[in-house]
Amino acid sequence: MARDPYKYFRIEAQELIDQLNRGALELEKGGAGDSVASLLRLAHTLKGAARVVKQTDIGNCAHAIEDTLAPLRESGQPATQSQIDAVLKQLDCIAEHLASLAVPAPTSVMASAEERTTAHPSRSSANEDILRTVRVEVGEMDTLLDGFDETHARLGPLRERVRKTSALRSKVDSLGNDVAAARLHGKDAGSSWRMALDQIAGDLGELQRTLASDIEALERELMQVRDTAERMRLIAADSLFVALERAVRDAAQVQGKKVIFESRGGDVRLDAQVLGAVQGALSHVVRNAVTHGIEDPIARQAAGKPAEGRVVVHVAQRGRWIEFICSDDGGGIDLVAVRRIAQQRGLEASALNDDALLRLLTQGSISTAETVSEVAGRGVGLDVVRDAAERLDGKLALRTEAGKGTSVTLTVPLLISSLDGLRVEAGGTLVTLPMDAVRATLRIGPAEIVRTPQGESVLHQGSAIPFLQLARLLSNESAMARTSRAALAVVIEARDGMAAIGVERLLGAVNIVVRPLPVLAPAAPFVSGASINAEGNPQWVLDARHLVLAAQRAVAASEEDDMELPILVVDDSLTTRMLERSILESAGYAVQLAVSAEEALEKLADTRYGLILVDVEMPGMDGFSFIERIRAHPEWREIPAILVTSLASDAHRQRGRDVGAQDYIVKSEFDQGALLQRIDQLMTEAVR
């Protein structure tokens, strides 16, 4: 393998650049004193490191930063805009030089990494190196080392137990020899043998107890070591924010606008693969938000807005998904222009509502080149975000409101994340609830549960909230029966409201590493992932939002909720109908079947459905025509529809988008887990 002389320099330099960028942006907001001294120390460190590896250009840039900041330390005066600009310009110069220090690629694996960098020129080799090399907190490393020390200390007693086991085996062998010799000579030594056996039995019992205790302690220590090691490979989301804030700042300066950058959810810790894949996409989005979303100060004040615009990036874990939300308070997307361009492309856009028009943008149904000038330049950024979503099997959503702003949401599957949770027991099963959703714990008796024909509720802070026995939900019983016994309840809150979840025991707060469920093992919507216990067995991690929805459905069955409506499967193939029915019913959905599009239209006239799965190639009316029919019907047009077909060409996929299908699934590429996730998303969005 080729030697990489800059391996550690790239890591250190990138970290110093990030800190210098962060400090310069803070200085621009009015910081001084310690901020200047800290920046000088960072620049000096970078200069020294660069000269060690003979990178003169980087060292000179770092020295220029020192020259710019040194007068501020002496005078104590705030930095001027020109001084801030000079520091940031030198940092950009350093970043360019650092990116030119290419990583050697002697193997196919490294070549692939290089190809990825070439395919995404905005992502430097230095950034790739940072993603491959995770920097950890000293406290985490101390925890890991303490775990190793404790585990090593446990090995001494275990070695002593092994020695005792060997001694006991020698006693047993000796006793066996004595018994054999006595029998050979016709002697009876029964009492002495029994005494010896009793002593051995006692020693073995004590040894068994101590071994069990030692092994249990060792397992706990190893579990802690493993959890710590897994957390160490996760990166805090705030590692994205410095680069995004810098992008917002630079774009605002070029445009002559005033923009405030806000970030939320920086403590969410994620797999480096996710952060690396979304970083470039989010940079495009925030730049577009400033350049094409935020109005100039005069226009904002004329509209009754503050002169300073606002761009907010929020990272959050939602069950099995991670959401990256970028929102601005600008003028919004010109949907009139979107409709006009769609019609120019030959799309039937006159009857589409605003949400459908936005879906055209997210799906790429309208060319970027045609929309960039008339639709506030959103096309390029959305292309990049859509590519990131496709690479991660994620989803892209777009919302806008005229005069109030736009939000772009990139939702990607959970790979690995860290979670603070409350471990509880219900029905003999141990599960974890997300701690950020927990509001209180209650001890409730039968008299405190309000029972109605629809379900149960309890009083919390003067208000009635739905009550749900978690054991009933975990046991997959179709009806949540009433309970008369006293129970503990955990009050949780999600965006859909609050609920009290009945449990049997509270086992305490935990910090766990959450893993996604295997694709071939789909679970109910209220299961967001799994953690691994000391025995190596998975334990469910539950999703607060779907727990609240389940409790609300139990208490208010008459409330409109598309997740309760049946799914209509339309396919002329018996095999396909039965397969899809089995998958959906196993996931808890009610299912009805139709063998043709004509029969499906008859069923739609009598029954409300939450979603439709439809084949394309059927006798009589095909699936495309069927969706066109329901999109033209005022009562059926909002029902989500997914095409499931053997036709895999791009032309057929485009035809599916044109007629209004929410998704297009090719049978030869069928993925049960992905289908259920998409159905869950569409039916949840329909409820909103």
XYZ file of C-alpha atoms in Angstrom:
688
model
C 0.000 0.000 0.000
C 1.339 3.448 -0.934
C 2.427 5.581 1.978
C 0.256 8.634 2.672
C 2.494 11.379 4.137
C -0.437 13.729 4.777
C -2.893 11.314 6.406
C -2.817 12.813 9.886
C -2.134 16.340 8.693
C -5.373 16.352 6.667
C -7.333 15.266 9.724
C -5.770 17.863 12.024
C -5.887 20.642 9.443
C -9.551 20.056 8.608
C -10.454 20.197 12.287
C -8.480 23.427 12.735
C -10.135 24.945 9.654
C -13.576 24.132 11.058
C -12.704 25.729 14.389
C -11.234 28.799 12.695
C -14.347 29.183 10.529
C -16.572 28.859 13.573
C -14.522 31.384 15.507
C -14.423 33.887 12.634
C -18.199 33.743 12.261
C -18.593 34.304 16.011
C -16.162 37.209 15.772
C -18.295 38.695 13.010
C -21.260 38.648 15.397
C -19.373 40.853 17.856
C -17.114 38.496 19.784
C -13.667 39.696 20.898
C -11.026 39.098 23.557
C -10.853 35.363 24.171
C -12.202 34.716 20.665
C -9.252 36.529 19.083
C -6.733 34.805 21.348
C -8.262 31.404 20.552
C -8.155 32.083 16.810
C -4.515 33.119 17.038
C -3.640 29.870 18.840
C -5.475 27.816 16.224
C -3.785 29.641 13.338
C -0.379 29.215 14.965
C -0.982 25.478 15.444
C -2.032 25.114 11.813
C 1.024 27.044 10.633
C 3.343 24.796 12.619
C 1.692 21.596 11.417
C 1.856 22.774 7.789
C 5.548 23.517 8.012
C 6.258 20.103 9.513
C 4.866 18.445 6.363
C 6.451 21.131 4.143
C 3.172 22.698 3.001
C 4.495 26.231 2.658
C 1.385 27.692 1.027
C -0.848 26.563 3.872
C 1.660 27.819 6.407
C 1.794 31.225 4.712
C -2.007 31.508 4.728
C -2.111 30.651 8.415
C 0.584 33.251 9.063
C -1.515 35.829 7.178
C -4.417 35.053 9.523
C -2.109 35.742 12.472
C -1.063 39.068 10.931
C -4.707 40.058 10.489
C -5.787 39.165 14.023
C -2.737 40.170 16.054
C -3.628 43.924 16.153
C -7.049 43.045 17.601
C -5.461 41.237 20.519
C -3.374 44.294 21.332
C -6.108 46.910 20.883
C -9.100 44.986 22.192
C -11.175 46.570 19.431
C -13.872 44.553 17.591
C -12.927 43.140 14.225
C -13.890 45.104 11.143
C -15.725 43.545 8.242
C -12.632 43.741 6.073
C -10.606 41.852 8.698
C -13.233 39.109 8.913
C -13.319 38.882 5.119
C -9.533 38.596 5.033
C -9.527 35.735 7.559
C -12.248 33.835 5.715
C -10.471 34.364 2.397
C -7.302 32.825 3.818
C -9.310 29.893 5.188
C -10.765 29.280 1.735
C -7.240 29.332 0.335
C -6.105 26.797 2.967
C -9.089 24.551 2.177
C -8.205 24.568 -1.532
C -4.603 23.625 -0.828
C -5.737 20.917 1.573
C -8.094 19.454 -1.029
C -5.184 19.176 -3.452
C -3.371 16.776 -1.114
C -4.923 13.715 -2.744
C -5.266 10.419 -0.908
C -3.216 7.589 -2.518
C -5.470 5.020 -4.190
C -3.485 1.810 -4.826
C -6.428 -0.570 -4.330
C -9.833 -0.904 -5.903
C -11.471 0.232 -2.673
C -9.452 3.450 -2.622
C -10.064 3.913 -6.327
C -13.773 3.798 -5.653
C -13.389 6.479 -3.020
C -11.455 8.607 -5.501
C -14.138 8.098 -8.117
C -16.730 9.229 -5.603
C -14.731 12.375 -4.916
C -14.435 13.068 -8.625
C -18.152 12.521 -9.090
C -18.855 15.071 -6.347
C -16.217 17.777 -6.787
C -17.707 19.866 -4.004
C -16.584 17.211 -1.542
C -12.853 17.465 -0.945
C -10.529 14.589 -0.252
C -9.895 16.151 3.128
C -13.586 15.946 3.955
C -13.669 12.317 2.791
C -10.769 11.580 5.128
C -12.574 13.208 8.035
C -15.614 11.043 7.379
C -13.490 7.906 7.388
C -11.641 8.954 10.565
C -14.021 9.719 13.424
C -12.724 12.012 16.163
C -14.080 11.155 19.614
C -14.548 12.950 22.920
C -11.933 12.313 25.604
C -14.711 11.297 28.001
C -15.849 8.557 25.640
C -12.312 7.272 25.266
C -11.941 7.259 29.064
C -15.157 5.250 29.364
C -13.871 2.764 26.820
C -10.514 2.414 28.575
C -12.215 2.065 31.964
C -14.318 -0.717 30.483
C -11.228 -2.499 29.202
C -9.533 -2.137 32.619
C -12.591 -3.449 34.441
C -12.923 -6.359 32.021
C -9.254 -7.212 32.439
C -9.642 -7.083 36.215
C -12.497 -9.584 35.961
C -10.252 -12.072 34.199
C -8.100 -12.652 37.337
C -10.937 -14.195 39.403
C -12.010 -16.229 36.367
C -8.516 -17.698 36.087
C -8.720 -18.613 39.790
C -12.070 -20.328 39.149
C -10.453 -22.311 36.325
C -7.667 -23.409 38.707
C -10.275 -24.539 41.253
C -12.114 -26.434 38.523
C -8.895 -28.277 37.666
C -8.352 -29.105 41.356
C -11.896 -30.461 41.678
C -11.410 -32.578 38.584
C -8.244 -34.049 40.155
C -10.247 -34.882 43.294
C -12.925 -36.600 41.209
C -10.283 -38.591 39.315
C -8.598 -39.606 42.575
C -11.918 -40.623 44.112
C -12.706 -42.694 41.044
C -9.397 -44.461 41.311
C -10.049 -45.175 45.033
C -13.503 -46.596 44.254
C -12.098 -48.818 41.526
C -9.314 -50.081 43.792
C -11.735 -50.781 46.670
C -14.040 -52.769 44.421
C -11.083 -54.707 43.102
C -10.166 -55.781 46.620
C -13.760 -56.268 47.774
C -13.615 -53.392 50.302
C -16.503 -51.107 51.369
C -15.553 -47.463 51.854
C -19.030 -46.012 51.267
C -19.066 -43.466 54.127
C -15.700 -41.955 53.211
C -16.729 -41.773 49.564
C -19.994 -40.044 50.465
C -18.139 -37.468 52.564
C -15.731 -36.808 49.727
C -18.604 -36.503 47.260
C -20.487 -34.121 49.561
C -17.405 -31.909 49.808
C -16.949 -31.895 46.031
C -20.650 -31.106 45.519
C -20.382 -28.164 47.918
C -17.279 -26.866 46.183
C -18.941 -27.217 42.785
C -22.054 -25.327 43.955
C -19.960 -22.437 45.254
C -17.897 -22.440 42.072
C -21.044 -22.375 39.944
C -22.421 -19.382 41.834
C -19.200 -17.381 41.631
C -18.695 -18.237 37.972
C -22.244 -17.104 37.139
C -21.704 -13.838 39.011
C -18.352 -13.198 37.349
C -19.666 -13.984 33.872
C -22.683 -11.714 34.381
C -20.417 -8.864 35.496
C -18.085 -9.482 32.567
C -20.995 -9.416 30.123
C -22.120 -6.073 31.536
C -18.669 -4.617 31.140
C -18.319 -5.948 27.590
C -21.739 -4.545 26.710
C -20.661 -1.133 27.971
C -17.436 -1.352 25.976
C -19.324 -2.311 22.827
C -21.887 0.498 23.227
C -19.141 3.028 23.806
C -17.195 1.809 20.786
C -20.307 2.031 18.614
C -21.064 5.549 19.812
C -17.499 6.559 19.030
C -18.098 5.887 15.336
C -21.052 8.297 15.343
C -20.644 11.980 14.542
C -22.676 14.815 16.037
C -24.880 16.580 13.501
C -23.436 19.943 14.514
C -20.336 19.005 12.513
C -22.415 20.075 9.480
C -23.399 23.449 10.830
C -20.145 25.402 10.505
C -19.908 24.782 6.762
C -23.620 25.539 6.298
C -23.399 28.771 8.302
C -20.391 29.789 6.253
C -22.312 29.072 3.027
C -25.223 31.216 4.237
C -22.889 34.035 5.294
C -21.003 34.107 1.979
C -24.169 33.950 -0.130
C -25.769 36.759 1.878
C -22.677 38.947 1.483
C -22.609 38.453 -2.283
C -26.323 39.275 -2.532
C -26.123 42.275 -0.199
C -28.637 40.692 2.161
C -28.783 40.284 5.914
C -29.422 36.681 6.919
C -29.322 34.951 10.303
C -28.409 31.258 10.365
C -29.938 29.019 13.045
C -29.270 25.353 13.712
C -31.140 22.823 15.818
C -30.576 19.195 16.672
C -26.798 19.415 16.679
C -26.571 16.837 19.473
C -28.162 14.139 17.289
C -25.358 11.661 16.592
C -25.394 9.838 13.278
C -23.400 7.491 11.131
C -20.701 9.309 9.163
C -22.029 7.827 5.918
C -25.282 9.751 6.302
C -23.631 13.051 7.146
C -21.172 12.711 4.290
C -23.938 12.022 1.785
C -26.139 14.977 2.782
C -23.504 17.634 3.419
C -23.150 18.778 -0.185
C -26.898 18.662 -0.773
C -27.645 20.850 2.250
C -25.008 23.360 1.165
C -26.864 23.812 -2.136
C -30.177 24.181 -0.329
C -29.032 26.880 2.106
C -27.332 28.847 -0.672
C -30.505 28.722 -2.744
C -32.523 29.784 0.297
C -30.398 32.921 0.617
C -29.991 33.685 -3.066
C -33.495 32.937 -4.306
C -35.679 32.699 -1.218
C -34.740 35.552 1.110
C -35.785 38.964 -0.226
C -33.540 42.017 -0.109
C -33.891 44.157 3.049
C -35.998 46.842 1.375
C -38.489 44.320 -0.012
C -38.707 42.548 3.348
C -39.435 45.765 5.226
C -42.043 46.720 2.633
C -43.710 43.346 3.288
C -43.701 43.977 7.040
C -40.822 41.569 7.723
C -37.582 42.149 9.644
C -34.765 43.349 7.410
C -32.765 40.261 8.376
C -33.861 37.011 6.793
C -33.620 33.707 8.579
C -32.410 30.278 7.434
C -32.903 27.381 9.855
C -31.428 23.887 9.554
C -32.998 21.315 11.873
C -31.842 17.713 12.293
C -34.198 15.293 14.049
C -34.753 11.574 14.435
C -38.298 10.493 13.586
C -38.668 6.830 14.370
C -36.811 4.880 11.689
C -35.838 8.028 9.807
C -33.536 11.023 10.115
C -34.918 14.354 8.896
C -32.779 17.227 7.639
C -35.065 20.253 7.340
C -33.916 23.525 5.797
C -36.443 26.353 6.036
C -36.356 30.057 5.241
C -38.718 32.974 5.822
C -38.423 34.311 2.280
C -40.974 34.907 -0.427
C -41.713 31.277 -1.273
C -41.795 29.503 -4.636
C -43.726 31.018 -7.532
C -46.242 28.226 -8.109
C -47.911 30.151 -10.937
C -44.625 29.941 -12.833
C -44.301 26.245 -11.986
C -47.770 25.570 -13.410
C -47.014 27.568 -16.560
C -43.758 25.704 -17.220
C -45.416 22.355 -16.547
C -48.019 23.165 -19.184
C -45.296 24.219 -21.602
C -43.758 20.768 -21.090
C -47.024 19.171 -22.091
C -48.032 18.146 -18.571
C -51.693 18.427 -17.565
C -51.088 20.896 -14.735
C -54.233 23.028 -14.776
C -56.079 20.683 -12.378
C -53.111 20.020 -10.068
C -53.179 21.506 -6.575
C -50.160 23.174 -4.964
C -48.893 19.952 -3.371
C -48.977 18.159 -6.718
C -47.040 20.993 -8.348
C -44.375 20.780 -5.663
C -44.154 17.027 -6.230
C -43.355 17.749 -9.880
C -40.353 19.735 -8.695
C -39.157 17.095 -6.236
C -39.577 14.295 -8.786
C -37.660 16.139 -11.515
C -40.683 16.150 -13.791
C -39.843 19.744 -14.732
C -36.440 20.461 -16.229
C -34.027 22.384 -14.046
C -32.955 24.534 -16.955
C -36.532 25.667 -17.537
C -37.377 26.376 -13.928
C -34.214 27.966 -12.661
C -35.006 31.462 -13.935
C -38.729 31.539 -13.260
C -39.083 29.436 -10.144
C -36.625 31.312 -7.965
C -33.689 29.129 -8.936
C -34.761 26.154 -6.826
C -34.065 23.583 -9.522
C -30.323 23.055 -9.089
C -30.463 22.629 -5.320
C -33.363 20.199 -5.600
C -31.496 18.111 -8.182
C -28.623 17.673 -5.735
C -30.922 16.864 -2.801
C -32.897 14.400 -4.903
C -29.669 12.651 -5.888
C -28.684 12.384 -2.213
C -32.114 10.995 -1.341
C -31.883 8.377 -4.080
C -28.386 7.279 -3.015
C -29.606 6.732 0.552
C -33.057 5.324 -0.363
C -34.545 8.414 1.222
C -37.322 10.878 0.434
C -37.530 14.532 -0.540
C -40.414 16.828 0.408
C -40.989 20.475 -0.414
C -43.379 22.960 1.203
C -43.888 26.618 0.461
C -46.193 29.452 1.393
C -46.313 32.654 -0.617
C -44.674 35.495 1.267
C -43.741 33.323 4.243
C -41.036 30.987 3.026
C -40.056 27.513 1.889
C -38.865 24.344 3.599
C -36.951 21.460 2.019
C -37.006 18.185 3.949
C -34.572 15.375 3.203
C -35.582 12.189 5.031
C -33.155 9.261 5.012
C -33.296 5.829 6.664
C -31.722 5.407 10.054
C -28.407 3.553 9.807
C -27.003 3.840 13.322
C -27.708 6.519 15.915
C -27.362 7.164 19.623
C -30.484 7.572 21.752
C -31.279 8.526 25.350
C -34.214 6.386 26.360
C -36.400 5.093 29.161
C -36.377 1.301 29.394
C -39.698 -0.224 30.464
C -41.278 -3.656 30.730
C -44.712 -4.469 29.330
C -46.195 -7.918 28.980
C -42.848 -9.461 29.903
C -41.096 -7.625 27.038
C -38.354 -5.045 27.572
C -38.549 -2.035 25.246
C -37.130 1.492 25.139
C -39.073 4.736 24.782
C -37.261 7.842 23.444
C -36.473 10.055 26.424
C -37.082 13.306 24.555
C -40.749 12.303 24.212
C -41.246 11.416 27.906
C -43.086 14.096 29.911
C -44.004 12.303 33.144
C -44.519 8.930 34.823
C -47.708 8.145 36.744
C -49.013 5.441 39.043
C -52.676 4.941 38.222
C -55.337 2.701 39.673
C -58.520 1.362 38.083
C -60.564 4.274 39.416
C -58.343 6.780 37.616
C -58.936 5.280 34.184
C -61.917 6.848 32.416
C -63.658 4.223 30.296
C -65.869 4.964 27.302
C -67.245 2.710 24.562
C -64.402 3.925 22.346
C -61.495 3.377 24.707
C -59.741 4.605 27.839
C -58.162 7.868 28.991
C -56.533 9.303 32.106
C -56.246 12.791 33.565
C -52.876 14.527 33.304
C -52.438 18.136 34.407
C -56.175 18.682 34.270
C -56.704 17.275 30.777
C -57.880 13.868 29.582
C -55.323 12.110 27.388
C -55.612 8.706 25.660
C -54.483 5.698 27.699
C -53.035 2.620 26.004
C -51.789 -0.581 27.627
C -48.481 -1.213 25.880
C -48.746 -4.962 26.506
C -51.884 -5.061 24.340
C -50.079 -3.361 21.496
C -46.980 -5.553 21.726
C -49.073 -8.728 21.722
C -50.657 -7.722 18.364
C -54.192 -8.168 19.691
C -56.687 -6.538 17.388
C -58.771 -5.132 20.218
C -57.253 -3.262 23.122
C -59.293 -4.739 25.947
C -60.143 -2.818 29.095
C -58.007 -3.374 32.125
C -58.997 -3.075 35.772
C -55.648 -3.552 37.461
C -53.419 -0.756 38.686
C -50.628 0.238 36.332
C -47.717 2.538 35.779
C -48.010 4.935 32.876
C -45.458 6.920 30.919
C -46.820 10.175 29.505
C -45.287 10.810 26.086
C -45.707 13.689 23.675
C -45.257 13.813 19.908
C -46.335 16.244 17.230
C -49.785 14.632 17.098
C -50.497 15.088 20.816
C -49.984 13.316 24.131
C -50.816 9.836 25.426
C -50.333 7.761 28.575
C -48.682 4.407 27.848
C -49.385 1.730 30.463
C -46.381 -0.395 31.508
C -45.575 -2.855 34.282
C -42.111 -1.666 35.331
C -39.817 1.319 34.853
C -36.232 0.082 34.513
C -34.437 3.425 34.293
C -32.734 5.734 31.836
C -30.326 4.283 29.276
C -28.162 5.559 26.455
C -28.227 3.027 23.642
C -27.050 2.602 20.084
C -30.073 2.130 17.831
C -29.840 -0.039 14.740
C -32.395 -0.257 11.918
C -34.445 -3.391 11.527
C -33.448 -5.746 8.691
C -35.319 -5.177 5.454
C -36.597 -8.762 5.516
C -37.995 -8.359 9.035
C -40.528 -5.515 8.776
C -42.141 -4.475 12.047
C -45.183 -2.492 13.077
C -45.005 1.285 12.533
C -44.545 1.926 16.269
C -41.173 0.075 16.228
C -38.411 2.462 15.119
C -35.370 0.193 15.548
C -33.568 -2.141 17.923
C -30.751 -2.142 20.445
C -28.696 -5.168 21.451
C -28.724 -6.404 25.054
C -25.923 -8.104 26.986
C -26.902 -11.527 25.635
C -26.741 -10.260 22.069
C -30.526 -10.280 21.630
C -32.385 -7.381 19.975
C -34.747 -5.216 22.027
C -37.286 -2.938 20.405
C -36.979 0.826 20.407
C -40.423 2.388 20.002
C -41.525 5.450 18.064
C -43.374 8.059 20.142
C -45.502 9.429 17.318
C -46.963 6.095 16.301
C -47.622 5.209 19.948
C -49.624 8.422 20.314
C -51.508 7.670 17.084
C -52.309 4.146 18.304
C -53.634 5.537 21.587
C -55.722 8.138 19.767
C -57.216 5.507 17.486
C -58.146 3.383 20.485
C -59.884 6.277 22.255
C -61.507 7.932 19.243
C -62.262 5.207 16.728
C -64.721 7.506 14.977
C -61.994 10.059 14.282
C -60.924 10.131 10.636
C -57.614 8.317 10.272
C -56.506 6.950 6.922
C -54.276 4.410 8.665
C -57.518 2.622 9.658
C -58.943 2.659 6.142
C -58.392 -0.499 4.098
C -55.908 -0.757 1.245
C -57.261 -1.754 -2.153
C -55.075 -4.175 -4.155
C -55.881 -4.223 -7.876
C -54.183 -6.945 -9.949
C -55.388 -9.613 -12.377
C -52.714 -12.051 -11.097
C -53.927 -14.252 -8.230
C -50.345 -14.848 -7.062
C -49.582 -11.124 -6.861
C -52.862 -10.326 -5.103
C -52.304 -12.987 -2.450
C -48.659 -12.020 -1.906
C -49.466 -8.332 -1.466
C -52.425 -9.161 0.756
C -50.247 -11.371 2.994
C -47.565 -8.695 3.340
C -50.041 -5.929 4.136
C -52.130 -7.923 6.607
C -48.984 -9.076 8.410
C -48.137 -5.388 8.875
C -51.557 -4.723 10.416
C -53.439 -3.235 7.442
C -56.954 -4.197 6.357
C -56.955 -5.268 2.707
C -59.578 -5.598 -0.034
C -58.977 -7.088 -3.491
C -60.069 -6.343 -7.034
C -59.199 -8.391 -10.132
C -59.589 -5.511 -12.580
C -59.650 -1.737 -12.746
C -63.363 -1.843 -13.525
C -64.076 -3.821 -10.342
C -61.882 -1.408 -8.385
C -63.991 1.544 -9.595
C -67.115 -0.233 -8.374
C -65.546 -0.799 -4.965
C -64.465 2.842 -4.751
C -68.074 3.878 -5.181
C -69.032 1.990 -1.994
C -65.934 2.082 0.250
C -63.343 4.619 1.383
C -59.736 3.474 1.003
C -56.529 4.755 2.531
C -54.317 3.690 -0.398
C -54.438 1.754 -3.676
C -51.861 -0.703 -5.068
C -52.531 -1.233 -8.770
C -50.962 -3.230 -11.597
C -50.437 -1.636 -15.031
C -51.045 -4.452 -17.502
C -54.593 -5.735 -16.939
C -57.395 -6.788 -19.271
C -59.671 -3.872 -20.089
C -58.622 -0.650 -18.394
C -54.898 -0.545 -17.561
C -53.370 0.897 -14.409
C -52.382 4.215 -15.999
C -55.927 4.871 -17.185
C -57.297 3.778 -13.817
C -55.201 6.346 -11.946
C -56.180 9.024 -14.454
C -59.831 8.219 -13.704
C -59.478 8.471 -9.934
C -57.399 11.677 -10.194
C -60.260 13.239 -12.159
C -62.839 12.223 -9.527
C -63.433 14.859 -6.793
C -63.850 12.266 -4.009
C -61.032 9.904 -5.007
C -58.339 12.235 -6.348
C -56.450 12.492 -3.033
C -56.181 8.739 -2.398
C -52.478 7.746 -2.642
C -51.805 5.237 -5.425
C -48.745 3.052 -6.057
C -48.133 1.260 -9.346
C -46.722 -2.271 -8.913
C -45.774 -3.610 -12.330
C -43.271 -5.629 -14.353
C -42.722 -2.694 -16.751
C -39.329 -1.211 -15.885
C -38.546 1.317 -18.648
C -37.956 5.002 -17.951
C -40.836 5.870 -20.265
C -43.275 3.805 -18.207
C -41.963 5.313 -14.972
C -42.470 8.799 -16.406
C -45.988 7.852 -17.506
C -46.693 6.792 -13.912
C -45.562 10.181 -12.612
C -47.554 11.984 -15.292
C -50.840 10.312 -14.360
C -50.319 11.070 -10.668
C -49.022 7.865 -9.064
C -47.176 8.502 -5.808
C -44.688 5.710 -6.494
C -43.702 3.149 -9.126
C -42.459 -0.268 -8.001
C -41.038 -2.815 -10.442
C -41.916 -6.395 -9.484
C -38.452 -7.702 -10.332
C -36.996 -5.175 -7.868
C -39.653 -5.761 -5.208
C -38.511 -4.900 -1.665
C -41.051 -5.768 1.028
C -39.530 -3.486 3.658
C -39.307 -0.506 1.280
C -42.926 -1.022 0.194
C -44.201 -0.992 3.782
C -42.141 2.099 4.610
C -43.531 3.917 1.576
C -47.101 2.917 2.437
C -46.603 4.082 6.016
C -45.281 7.430 4.778
C -48.093 8.012 2.276
C -50.865 7.073 4.686
C -49.336 9.180 7.444
C -49.115 12.171 5.109
C -52.731 11.618 4.128
C -53.740 11.821 7.815
C -52.068 15.242 8.114
